[in-house]
């Protein structure tokens, strides 16, 4: 299957409110439409995860990121620009004032975790879908994240509506993203290095 067809299949499933397994710029992820509360709830159920634990969303660009945060602080743009230079580890930003997302995806304090992906497959998937995509590690809560397709629990493979074909043959180490909390007042906290 071509990457183009794989992305088309995944987008078709996402638009119908389905849940997919897909390779990201970090580990393999469980994904759905980040604006669809029912799909988000299915991801929580599949992961057997408490819905008070927020999940990360992937977007393909600065412009798309702005759609989901009321006011992106200047420090966030500075950090995003610095991450584009060189070979930086993927970094997720937790930002205040989440908007236009499923309510059960937004943390109690009104924040959302967003990452702009530059990895070719997930970037193209986000671009074609034209919305934020839930990106939580492909594992049952409490288990290790699936670094590669071969690490995914068969229970998860059966629970989702579509499993992407791209990068299934890969066998190399992948790690979760760094996470940085940026408050609207400019306060910066490193959550995960």
N, C-alpha and C. Protein backbone atom coordinates (compact mmCIF):
# COMPACT_ATOMS: atom_id res chain seq x y z
N UNK A 1 0.84 -1.19 0.00
CA UNK A 1 0.00 0.00 0.00
C UNK A 1 0.88 1.25 0.00
N UNK A 2 0.49 2.23 -0.79
CA UNK A 2 1.27 3.47 -0.83
C UNK A 2 0.98 4.31 0.42
N UNK A 3 1.90 5.20 0.75
CA UNK A 3 1.69 6.10 1.89
C UNK A 3 0.45 6.97 1.65
N UNK A 4 0.29 7.40 0.40
CA UNK A 4 -0.87 8.23 0.03
C UNK A 4 -2.18 7.51 0.33
N UNK A 5 -2.27 6.23 -0.06
CA UNK A 5 -3.49 5.44 0.17
C UNK A 5 -3.69 5.20 1.66
N UNK A 6 -2.60 4.93 2.38
CA UNK A 6 -2.66 4.71 3.82
C UNK A 6 -3.23 5.94 4.53
N UNK A 7 -2.74 7.11 4.14
CA UNK A 7 -3.23 8.37 4.74
C UNK A 7 -4.70 8.59 4.38
N UNK A 8 -5.07 8.33 3.13
CA UNK A 8 -6.47 8.48 2.71
C UNK A 8 -7.37 7.58 3.54
N UNK A 9 -6.97 6.32 3.72
CA UNK A 9 -7.77 5.37 4.52
C UNK A 9 -7.93 5.86 5.95
N UNK A 10 -6.81 6.33 6.54
CA UNK A 10 -6.83 6.81 7.92
C UNK A 10 -7.75 8.03 8.05
N UNK A 11 -7.65 8.97 7.12
CA UNK A 11 -8.48 10.19 7.16
C UNK A 11 -9.97 9.82 7.02
N UNK A 12 -10.28 8.86 6.15
CA UNK A 12 -11.68 8.43 5.99
C UNK A 12 -12.23 7.91 7.32
N UNK A 13 -11.44 7.13 8.03
CA UNK A 13 -11.86 6.57 9.33
C UNK A 13 -12.01 7.69 10.35
N UNK A 14 -11.06 8.62 10.39
CA UNK A 14 -11.11 9.74 11.34
C UNK A 14 -12.35 10.60 11.12
N UNK A 15 -12.68 10.86 9.86
CA UNK A 15 -13.84 11.71 9.54
C UNK A 15 -15.16 11.06 9.96
N UNK A 16 -15.16 9.74 10.06
CA UNK A 16 -16.36 9.01 10.49
C UNK A 16 -16.39 8.83 12.01
N UNK A 17 -15.45 9.46 12.72
CA UNK A 17 -15.41 9.34 14.18
C UNK A 17 -14.67 8.11 14.67
N UNK A 18 -13.88 7.49 13.79
CA UNK A 18 -13.15 6.28 14.15
C UNK A 18 -11.85 6.56 14.89
N UNK A 19 -11.24 5.47 15.34
CA UNK A 19 -9.98 5.52 16.08
C UNK A 19 -8.93 4.75 15.29
N UNK A 20 -7.72 5.31 15.19
CA UNK A 20 -6.64 4.68 14.42
C UNK A 20 -5.40 4.47 15.28
N UNK A 21 -4.54 3.58 14.81
CA UNK A 21 -3.17 3.42 15.33
C UNK A 21 -2.25 3.92 14.23
N UNK A 22 -1.29 4.78 14.59
CA UNK A 22 -0.44 5.37 13.55
C UNK A 22 0.94 5.74 14.09
N UNK A 23 1.95 5.77 13.20
CA UNK A 23 3.29 6.18 13.62
C UNK A 23 3.35 7.70 13.73
N UNK A 24 4.05 8.19 14.75
CA UNK A 24 4.16 9.63 14.95
C UNK A 24 5.64 10.04 14.92
N UNK A 25 5.90 11.27 15.31
CA UNK A 25 7.27 11.77 15.42
C UNK A 25 7.96 11.23 16.66
N UNK A 26 7.22 10.49 17.51
CA UNK A 26 7.80 9.85 18.69
C UNK A 26 7.45 8.36 18.62
N UNK A 27 6.62 7.88 19.54
CA UNK A 27 6.22 6.47 19.57
C UNK A 27 4.95 6.29 18.71
N UNK A 28 4.50 5.03 18.55
CA UNK A 28 3.23 4.81 17.85
C UNK A 28 2.11 5.38 18.71
N UNK A 29 1.07 5.92 18.03
CA UNK A 29 -0.01 6.58 18.75
C UNK A 29 -1.37 6.01 18.45
N UNK A 30 -2.27 6.22 19.41
CA UNK A 30 -3.69 5.98 19.19
C UNK A 30 -4.26 7.36 18.87
N UNK A 31 -5.01 7.46 17.78
CA UNK A 31 -5.49 8.78 17.38
C UNK A 31 -6.95 8.80 17.03
N UNK A 32 -7.51 10.01 17.11
CA UNK A 32 -8.88 10.26 16.69
C UNK A 32 -9.03 11.76 16.46
N UNK A 33 -10.17 12.15 15.97
CA UNK A 33 -10.51 13.56 15.77
C UNK A 33 -10.56 14.23 17.14
N UNK A 34 -9.69 15.21 17.36
CA UNK A 34 -9.61 15.88 18.66
C UNK A 34 -10.80 16.79 18.94
N UNK A 35 -11.69 16.95 17.95
CA UNK A 35 -12.89 17.77 18.16
C UNK A 35 -14.13 16.92 18.42
N UNK A 36 -13.98 15.60 18.39
CA UNK A 36 -15.10 14.67 18.52
C UNK A 36 -15.07 14.01 19.90
N UNK A 37 -15.96 14.44 20.79
CA UNK A 37 -15.96 13.95 22.18
C UNK A 37 -16.19 12.44 22.27
N UNK A 38 -17.05 11.89 21.41
CA UNK A 38 -17.31 10.44 21.45
C UNK A 38 -16.06 9.66 21.05
N UNK A 39 -15.36 10.13 20.02
CA UNK A 39 -14.13 9.46 19.59
C UNK A 39 -13.07 9.56 20.68
N UNK A 40 -12.96 10.72 21.31
CA UNK A 40 -11.99 10.90 22.40
C UNK A 40 -12.31 9.93 23.55
N UNK A 41 -13.59 9.79 23.88
CA UNK A 41 -13.98 8.85 24.94
C UNK A 41 -13.60 7.42 24.58
N UNK A 42 -13.76 7.06 23.32
CA UNK A 42 -13.35 5.71 22.90
C UNK A 42 -11.86 5.49 23.12
N UNK A 43 -11.04 6.52 22.86
CA UNK A 43 -9.59 6.38 23.09
C UNK A 43 -9.31 6.16 24.57
N UNK A 44 -9.98 6.93 25.44
CA UNK A 44 -9.82 6.71 26.89
C UNK A 44 -10.21 5.27 27.25
N UNK A 45 -11.32 4.79 26.69
CA UNK A 45 -11.80 3.44 26.99
C UNK A 45 -10.81 2.39 26.48
N UNK A 46 -10.31 2.56 25.27
CA UNK A 46 -9.35 1.60 24.69
C UNK A 46 -8.09 1.53 25.54
N UNK A 47 -7.62 2.69 25.99
CA UNK A 47 -6.40 2.74 26.81
C UNK A 47 -6.66 2.32 28.26
N UNK A 48 -7.95 2.18 28.63
CA UNK A 48 -8.34 1.91 30.01
C UNK A 48 -7.73 2.98 30.92
N UNK A 49 -7.93 4.22 30.50
CA UNK A 49 -7.30 5.36 31.17
C UNK A 49 -8.37 6.30 31.73
N UNK A 50 -8.10 6.83 32.89
CA UNK A 50 -8.99 7.80 33.53
C UNK A 50 -9.03 9.06 32.66
N UNK A 51 -10.23 9.55 32.38
CA UNK A 51 -10.32 10.71 31.49
C UNK A 51 -9.92 12.03 32.15
N UNK A 52 -9.47 11.97 33.40
CA UNK A 52 -8.93 13.19 34.02
C UNK A 52 -7.47 13.38 33.63
N UNK A 53 -6.86 12.35 33.01
CA UNK A 53 -5.48 12.47 32.52
C UNK A 53 -5.54 12.94 31.07
N UNK A 54 -5.14 14.17 30.84
CA UNK A 54 -5.23 14.77 29.51
C UNK A 54 -4.35 14.04 28.49
N UNK A 55 -4.73 14.13 27.23
CA UNK A 55 -3.95 13.53 26.15
C UNK A 55 -3.38 14.62 25.25
N UNK A 56 -2.34 14.26 24.53
CA UNK A 56 -1.66 15.18 23.61
C UNK A 56 -2.40 15.21 22.28
N UNK A 57 -2.34 16.35 21.62
CA UNK A 57 -2.86 16.49 20.25
C UNK A 57 -1.72 16.87 19.31
N UNK A 58 -1.75 16.33 18.10
CA UNK A 58 -0.78 16.67 17.07
C UNK A 58 -1.43 17.61 16.06
N UNK A 59 -0.65 18.57 15.59
CA UNK A 59 -1.05 19.43 14.49
C UNK A 59 0.11 19.52 13.51
N UNK A 60 -0.18 20.02 12.31
CA UNK A 60 0.83 20.04 11.26
C UNK A 60 1.52 21.39 11.09
N UNK A 61 1.01 22.44 11.76
CA UNK A 61 1.57 23.77 11.49
C UNK A 61 1.27 24.75 12.62
N UNK A 62 2.00 25.87 12.59
CA UNK A 62 1.76 26.97 13.53
C UNK A 62 0.32 27.46 13.40
N UNK A 63 -0.15 27.61 12.16
CA UNK A 63 -1.50 28.13 11.92
C UNK A 63 -2.55 27.23 12.55
N UNK A 64 -2.37 25.91 12.42
CA UNK A 64 -3.35 24.99 12.99
C UNK A 64 -3.30 25.05 14.52
N UNK A 65 -2.13 25.18 15.09
CA UNK A 65 -1.99 25.29 16.55
C UNK A 65 -2.82 26.47 17.07
N UNK A 66 -2.79 27.57 16.37
CA UNK A 66 -3.51 28.78 16.80
C UNK A 66 -5.03 28.58 16.85
N UNK A 67 -5.55 27.62 16.12
CA UNK A 67 -7.00 27.37 16.12
C UNK A 67 -7.48 26.80 17.45
N UNK A 68 -6.55 26.23 18.22
CA UNK A 68 -6.95 25.48 19.42
C UNK A 68 -6.54 26.12 20.73
N UNK A 69 -5.95 27.31 20.65
CA UNK A 69 -5.54 28.04 21.86
C UNK A 69 -6.01 29.48 21.73
N UNK A 70 -6.69 29.97 22.75
CA UNK A 70 -7.26 31.32 22.71
C UNK A 70 -6.18 32.36 22.43
N UNK A 71 -5.06 32.30 23.15
CA UNK A 71 -3.97 33.26 22.97
C UNK A 71 -2.65 32.54 23.18
N UNK A 72 -1.90 32.32 22.11
CA UNK A 72 -0.60 31.64 22.23
C UNK A 72 0.41 32.67 22.77
N UNK A 73 1.04 32.37 23.94
CA UNK A 73 1.98 33.35 24.50
C UNK A 73 3.23 33.50 23.62
N UNK A 74 3.83 34.68 23.68
CA UNK A 74 5.04 34.96 22.89
C UNK A 74 6.13 33.94 23.13
N UNK A 75 6.28 33.52 24.40
CA UNK A 75 7.34 32.56 24.74
C UNK A 75 7.13 31.24 23.99
N UNK A 76 5.87 30.89 23.70
CA UNK A 76 5.59 29.67 22.94
C UNK A 76 6.12 29.79 21.52
N UNK A 77 5.90 30.95 20.88
CA UNK A 77 6.39 31.14 19.51
C UNK A 77 7.92 31.12 19.48
N UNK A 78 8.55 31.71 20.50
CA UNK A 78 10.02 31.68 20.57
C UNK A 78 10.52 30.25 20.68
N UNK A 79 9.85 29.46 21.53
CA UNK A 79 10.24 28.06 21.71
C UNK A 79 10.00 27.27 20.43
N UNK A 80 8.86 27.47 19.80
CA UNK A 80 8.54 26.76 18.55
C UNK A 80 9.59 27.08 17.48
N UNK A 81 9.95 28.35 17.35
CA UNK A 81 10.98 28.74 16.38
C UNK A 81 12.31 28.09 16.68
N UNK A 82 12.68 28.03 17.96
CA UNK A 82 13.98 27.43 18.33
C UNK A 82 13.98 25.92 18.07
N UNK A 83 12.81 25.27 18.19
CA UNK A 83 12.72 23.83 17.95
C UNK A 83 12.84 23.49 16.47
N UNK A 84 12.52 24.45 15.60
CA UNK A 84 12.62 24.22 14.16
C UNK A 84 14.07 24.22 13.70
N UNK A 85 14.94 24.84 14.48
CA UNK A 85 16.37 24.90 14.13
C UNK A 85 17.07 23.63 14.61
N UNK A 86 17.72 22.96 13.71
CA UNK A 86 18.52 21.81 14.10
C UNK A 86 17.70 20.56 14.35
N UNK A 87 18.34 19.63 15.08
CA UNK A 87 17.78 18.30 15.29
C UNK A 87 17.27 18.19 16.73
N UNK A 88 16.19 18.88 17.05
CA UNK A 88 15.66 18.90 18.41
C UNK A 88 14.69 17.74 18.61
N UNK A 89 14.62 17.29 19.86
CA UNK A 89 13.67 16.26 20.24
C UNK A 89 12.25 16.82 20.10
N UNK A 90 11.28 16.02 19.63
CA UNK A 90 9.90 16.51 19.57
C UNK A 90 9.45 17.02 20.93
N UNK A 91 8.82 18.17 20.93
CA UNK A 91 8.43 18.82 22.18
C UNK A 91 6.96 19.20 22.16
N UNK A 92 6.25 18.77 23.21
CA UNK A 92 4.84 19.07 23.39
C UNK A 92 4.72 20.27 24.31
N UNK A 93 3.85 21.20 23.94
CA UNK A 93 3.61 22.39 24.76
C UNK A 93 2.24 22.28 25.41
N UNK A 94 2.18 22.51 26.71
CA UNK A 94 0.90 22.60 27.40
C UNK A 94 0.57 24.08 27.51
N UNK A 95 -0.53 24.47 26.88
CA UNK A 95 -0.91 25.89 26.79
C UNK A 95 -2.29 26.12 27.40
N UNK A 96 -2.46 27.29 28.00
CA UNK A 96 -3.74 27.68 28.59
C UNK A 96 -4.72 28.10 27.51
N UNK A 97 -6.01 28.09 27.87
CA UNK A 97 -7.04 28.65 27.00
C UNK A 97 -7.39 27.80 25.80
N UNK A 98 -7.53 26.48 26.01
CA UNK A 98 -7.90 25.59 24.90
C UNK A 98 -9.29 25.93 24.38
N UNK A 99 -9.44 25.92 23.05
CA UNK A 99 -10.73 26.17 22.39
C UNK A 99 -10.89 25.23 21.20
N UNK A 100 -12.14 25.07 20.76
CA UNK A 100 -12.44 24.31 19.54
C UNK A 100 -12.02 22.84 19.60
N UNK A 101 -11.98 22.27 20.80
CA UNK A 101 -11.61 20.86 20.98
C UNK A 101 -12.70 20.16 21.77
N UNK A 102 -12.70 18.83 21.72
CA UNK A 102 -13.66 18.06 22.52
C UNK A 102 -13.47 18.41 24.01
N UNK A 103 -14.55 18.71 24.73
CA UNK A 103 -14.43 19.10 26.13
C UNK A 103 -13.70 18.07 27.00
N UNK A 104 -13.85 16.76 26.68
CA UNK A 104 -13.21 15.72 27.48
C UNK A 104 -11.72 15.55 27.14
N UNK A 105 -11.22 16.41 26.28
CA UNK A 105 -9.80 16.40 25.95
C UNK A 105 -9.06 17.53 26.68
N UNK A 106 -9.81 18.52 27.10
CA UNK A 106 -9.24 19.71 27.75
C UNK A 106 -9.08 19.44 29.25
N UNK A 107 -7.92 19.77 29.80
CA UNK A 107 -7.66 19.55 31.22
C UNK A 107 -8.58 20.44 32.06
N UNK A 108 -8.73 20.06 33.33
CA UNK A 108 -9.62 20.81 34.23
C UNK A 108 -9.26 22.29 34.32
N UNK A 109 -7.97 22.60 34.17
CA UNK A 109 -7.54 24.01 34.26
C UNK A 109 -7.67 24.75 32.93
N UNK A 110 -8.28 24.10 31.94
CA UNK A 110 -8.51 24.75 30.64
C UNK A 110 -7.34 24.67 29.68
N UNK A 111 -6.32 23.89 30.03
CA UNK A 111 -5.13 23.79 29.17
C UNK A 111 -5.24 22.60 28.22
N UNK A 112 -4.38 22.61 27.21
CA UNK A 112 -4.29 21.52 26.24
C UNK A 112 -2.82 21.29 25.88
N UNK A 113 -2.48 20.03 25.65
CA UNK A 113 -1.12 19.67 25.24
C UNK A 113 -1.11 19.51 23.73
N UNK A 114 -0.29 20.32 23.05
CA UNK A 114 -0.22 20.32 21.59
C UNK A 114 1.22 20.17 21.13
N UNK A 115 1.40 19.46 20.00
CA UNK A 115 2.74 19.35 19.41
C UNK A 115 2.61 19.51 17.91
N UNK A 116 3.49 20.31 17.34
CA UNK A 116 3.57 20.44 15.89
C UNK A 116 4.54 19.36 15.41
N UNK A 117 4.03 18.44 14.62
CA UNK A 117 4.87 17.34 14.15
C UNK A 117 5.57 17.71 12.84
N UNK A 118 6.82 17.29 12.72
CA UNK A 118 7.54 17.50 11.46
C UNK A 118 7.87 16.16 10.80
N UNK A 119 7.51 15.06 11.45
CA UNK A 119 7.73 13.72 10.88
C UNK A 119 6.81 13.57 9.66
N UNK A 120 7.33 13.11 8.52
CA UNK A 120 6.56 13.15 7.27
C UNK A 120 5.19 12.50 7.30
N UNK A 121 5.06 11.30 7.87
CA UNK A 121 3.76 10.61 7.83
C UNK A 121 2.72 11.33 8.68
N UNK A 122 3.05 11.59 9.95
CA UNK A 122 2.06 12.21 10.83
C UNK A 122 1.75 13.65 10.42
N UNK A 123 2.74 14.34 9.86
CA UNK A 123 2.51 15.72 9.38
C UNK A 123 1.51 15.71 8.21
N UNK A 124 1.72 14.80 7.26
CA UNK A 124 0.82 14.70 6.11
C UNK A 124 -0.57 14.25 6.55
N UNK A 125 -0.64 13.34 7.51
CA UNK A 125 -1.92 12.88 8.03
C UNK A 125 -2.69 14.06 8.65
N UNK A 126 -2.03 14.84 9.48
CA UNK A 126 -2.67 16.01 10.11
C UNK A 126 -3.09 17.03 9.05
N UNK A 127 -2.23 17.24 8.06
CA UNK A 127 -2.53 18.20 6.99
C UNK A 127 -3.77 17.77 6.20
N UNK A 128 -3.83 16.49 5.84
CA UNK A 128 -4.96 15.97 5.05
C UNK A 128 -6.24 15.98 5.86
N UNK A 129 -6.13 15.71 7.16
CA UNK A 129 -7.32 15.67 8.02
C UNK A 129 -7.84 17.08 8.32
N UNK A 130 -6.94 18.06 8.32
CA UNK A 130 -7.31 19.47 8.52
C UNK A 130 -7.83 19.79 9.92
N UNK A 131 -7.49 18.95 10.89
CA UNK A 131 -7.88 19.18 12.29
C UNK A 131 -6.78 18.63 13.19
N UNK A 132 -6.86 19.00 14.47
CA UNK A 132 -5.95 18.40 15.45
C UNK A 132 -6.29 16.92 15.60
N UNK A 133 -5.28 16.14 15.86
CA UNK A 133 -5.40 14.69 15.98
C UNK A 133 -4.94 14.27 17.37
N UNK A 134 -5.77 13.52 18.08
CA UNK A 134 -5.31 12.98 19.36
C UNK A 134 -4.10 12.10 19.10
N UNK A 135 -3.11 12.21 19.96
CA UNK A 135 -1.89 11.41 19.82
C UNK A 135 -1.44 10.95 21.20
N UNK A 136 -2.01 9.84 21.64
CA UNK A 136 -1.62 9.27 22.92
C UNK A 136 -0.90 7.96 22.64
N UNK A 137 0.08 7.62 23.45
CA UNK A 137 0.91 6.44 23.17
C UNK A 137 0.06 5.18 23.03
N UNK A 138 0.47 4.33 22.10
CA UNK A 138 -0.26 3.10 21.79
C UNK A 138 0.05 2.03 22.85
N UNK A 139 -0.61 2.16 23.97
CA UNK A 139 -0.47 1.18 25.04
C UNK A 139 -1.68 1.27 25.97
N UNK A 140 -1.90 0.20 26.71
CA UNK A 140 -2.92 0.24 27.75
C UNK A 140 -2.28 0.97 28.92
N UNK A 141 -3.07 1.81 29.59
CA UNK A 141 -2.55 2.65 30.67
C UNK A 141 -1.73 1.82 31.67
N UNK A 142 -0.53 2.31 31.97
CA UNK A 142 0.35 1.62 32.90
C UNK A 142 1.38 0.73 32.23
N UNK A 143 1.17 0.39 30.95
CA UNK A 143 2.14 -0.42 30.21
C UNK A 143 3.10 0.50 29.47
N UNK A 144 4.17 -0.10 28.94
CA UNK A 144 5.16 0.68 28.18
C UNK A 144 4.59 1.12 26.84
N UNK A 145 5.00 2.32 26.41
CA UNK A 145 4.59 2.84 25.10
C UNK A 145 5.18 1.98 23.99
N UNK A 146 4.43 1.81 22.89
CA UNK A 146 4.90 1.02 21.75
C UNK A 146 5.85 1.87 20.91
N UNK A 147 7.13 1.57 20.98
CA UNK A 147 8.11 2.33 20.20
C UNK A 147 7.97 2.04 18.71
N UNK A 148 7.64 0.79 18.38
CA UNK A 148 7.48 0.34 17.00
C UNK A 148 6.19 -0.46 16.88
N UNK A 149 5.76 -0.68 15.65
CA UNK A 149 4.53 -1.42 15.41
C UNK A 149 4.55 -2.78 16.11
N UNK A 150 5.69 -3.48 16.07
CA UNK A 150 5.79 -4.82 16.65
C UNK A 150 5.58 -4.83 18.17
N UNK A 151 5.65 -3.67 18.81
CA UNK A 151 5.48 -3.57 20.26
C UNK A 151 4.02 -3.37 20.68
N UNK A 152 3.11 -3.19 19.71
CA UNK A 152 1.72 -2.87 20.05
C UNK A 152 0.99 -4.12 20.54
N UNK A 153 0.31 -3.99 21.67
CA UNK A 153 -0.48 -5.07 22.26
C UNK A 153 -1.58 -5.48 21.27
N UNK A 154 -1.74 -6.78 21.00
CA UNK A 154 -2.79 -7.24 20.08
C UNK A 154 -4.19 -6.77 20.49
N UNK A 155 -4.43 -6.56 21.77
CA UNK A 155 -5.72 -6.06 22.25
C UNK A 155 -6.02 -4.70 21.61
N UNK A 156 -4.98 -3.85 21.50
CA UNK A 156 -5.16 -2.54 20.88
C UNK A 156 -5.41 -2.66 19.38
N UNK A 157 -4.69 -3.56 18.73
CA UNK A 157 -4.86 -3.77 17.29
C UNK A 157 -6.31 -4.13 16.96
N UNK A 158 -6.93 -4.92 17.84
CA UNK A 158 -8.31 -5.34 17.64
C UNK A 158 -9.32 -4.26 18.02
N UNK A 159 -8.93 -3.33 18.90
CA UNK A 159 -9.87 -2.35 19.45
C UNK A 159 -10.10 -1.13 18.55
N UNK A 160 -9.15 -0.86 17.65
CA UNK A 160 -9.26 0.34 16.81
C UNK A 160 -9.91 0.02 15.47
N UNK A 161 -10.25 1.08 14.72
CA UNK A 161 -10.93 0.91 13.43
C UNK A 161 -9.97 0.81 12.25
N UNK A 162 -8.75 1.32 12.42
CA UNK A 162 -7.77 1.27 11.32
C UNK A 162 -6.36 1.30 11.90
N UNK A 163 -5.49 0.45 11.35
CA UNK A 163 -4.08 0.43 11.74
C UNK A 163 -3.27 0.82 10.50
N UNK A 164 -2.56 1.92 10.60
CA UNK A 164 -1.76 2.39 9.45
C UNK A 164 -0.68 1.37 9.07
N UNK A 165 -0.39 1.33 7.77
CA UNK A 165 0.62 0.40 7.24
C UNK A 165 2.02 1.01 7.24
N UNK A 166 2.08 2.31 7.11
CA UNK A 166 3.38 2.98 7.01
C UNK A 166 4.23 2.75 8.25
N UNK A 167 5.51 2.53 8.03
CA UNK A 167 6.53 2.36 9.06
C UNK A 167 6.33 1.13 9.95
N UNK A 168 5.56 0.16 9.49
CA UNK A 168 5.36 -1.05 10.29
C UNK A 168 6.64 -1.87 10.43
N UNK A 169 7.52 -1.80 9.42
CA UNK A 169 8.74 -2.63 9.43
C UNK A 169 9.85 -2.04 10.29
N UNK A 170 9.66 -0.85 10.77
CA UNK A 170 10.70 -0.15 11.53
C UNK A 170 11.00 -0.84 12.86
N UNK A 171 12.29 -0.90 13.17
CA UNK A 171 12.74 -1.46 14.45
C UNK A 171 13.86 -0.58 14.97
N UNK A 172 13.49 0.54 15.58
CA UNK A 172 14.51 1.41 16.14
C UNK A 172 13.94 2.11 17.36
N UNK A 173 14.81 2.56 18.24
CA UNK A 173 14.30 3.19 19.46
C UNK A 173 13.60 4.52 19.20
N UNK A 174 12.47 4.69 19.86
CA UNK A 174 11.71 5.94 19.81
C UNK A 174 11.36 6.29 21.25
N UNK A 175 11.35 7.55 21.56
CA UNK A 175 11.01 7.97 22.92
C UNK A 175 9.88 8.99 22.89
N UNK A 176 9.13 9.09 23.99
CA UNK A 176 8.08 10.10 24.06
C UNK A 176 8.69 11.51 23.95
N UNK A 177 7.84 12.48 23.66
CA UNK A 177 8.29 13.85 23.51
C UNK A 177 8.66 14.47 24.85
N UNK A 178 9.42 15.56 24.77
CA UNK A 178 9.58 16.43 25.94
C UNK A 178 8.25 17.14 26.12
N UNK A 179 7.94 17.52 27.37
CA UNK A 179 6.71 18.28 27.63
C UNK A 179 7.06 19.52 28.43
N UNK A 180 6.64 20.67 27.91
CA UNK A 180 6.89 21.95 28.58
C UNK A 180 5.57 22.66 28.80
N UNK A 181 5.34 23.09 30.03
CA UNK A 181 4.12 23.83 30.40
C UNK A 181 4.41 25.32 30.30
N UNK A 182 3.65 26.01 29.46
CA UNK A 182 3.82 27.46 29.29
C UNK A 182 2.55 28.15 29.75
N UNK A 183 2.62 28.86 30.86
CA UNK A 183 1.46 29.58 31.37
C UNK A 183 1.29 30.89 30.60
N UNK A 184 0.09 31.40 30.56
CA UNK A 184 -0.17 32.64 29.83
C UNK A 184 0.58 33.83 30.43
N UNK A 185 1.02 33.72 31.70
CA UNK A 185 1.78 34.80 32.32
C UNK A 185 3.29 34.71 32.03
N UNK A 186 3.67 33.72 31.17
CA UNK A 186 5.07 33.58 30.79
C UNK A 186 5.85 32.57 31.61
N UNK A 187 5.23 32.00 32.64
CA UNK A 187 5.91 31.00 33.48
C UNK A 187 6.15 29.72 32.67
N UNK A 188 7.37 29.18 32.78
CA UNK A 188 7.75 27.97 32.03
C UNK A 188 8.11 26.86 33.01
N UNK A 189 7.53 25.67 32.81
CA UNK A 189 7.84 24.52 33.66
C UNK A 189 8.13 23.33 32.76
N UNK A 190 9.26 22.67 32.97
CA UNK A 190 9.57 21.44 32.22
C UNK A 190 8.92 20.27 32.94
N UNK A 191 7.99 19.61 32.27
CA UNK A 191 7.26 18.48 32.84
C UNK A 191 8.02 17.17 32.58
N UNK A 192 8.51 17.00 31.33
CA UNK A 192 9.25 15.78 30.97
C UNK A 192 10.35 16.19 30.02
N UNK A 193 11.60 15.81 30.34
CA UNK A 193 12.74 16.16 29.47
C UNK A 193 12.83 15.22 28.30
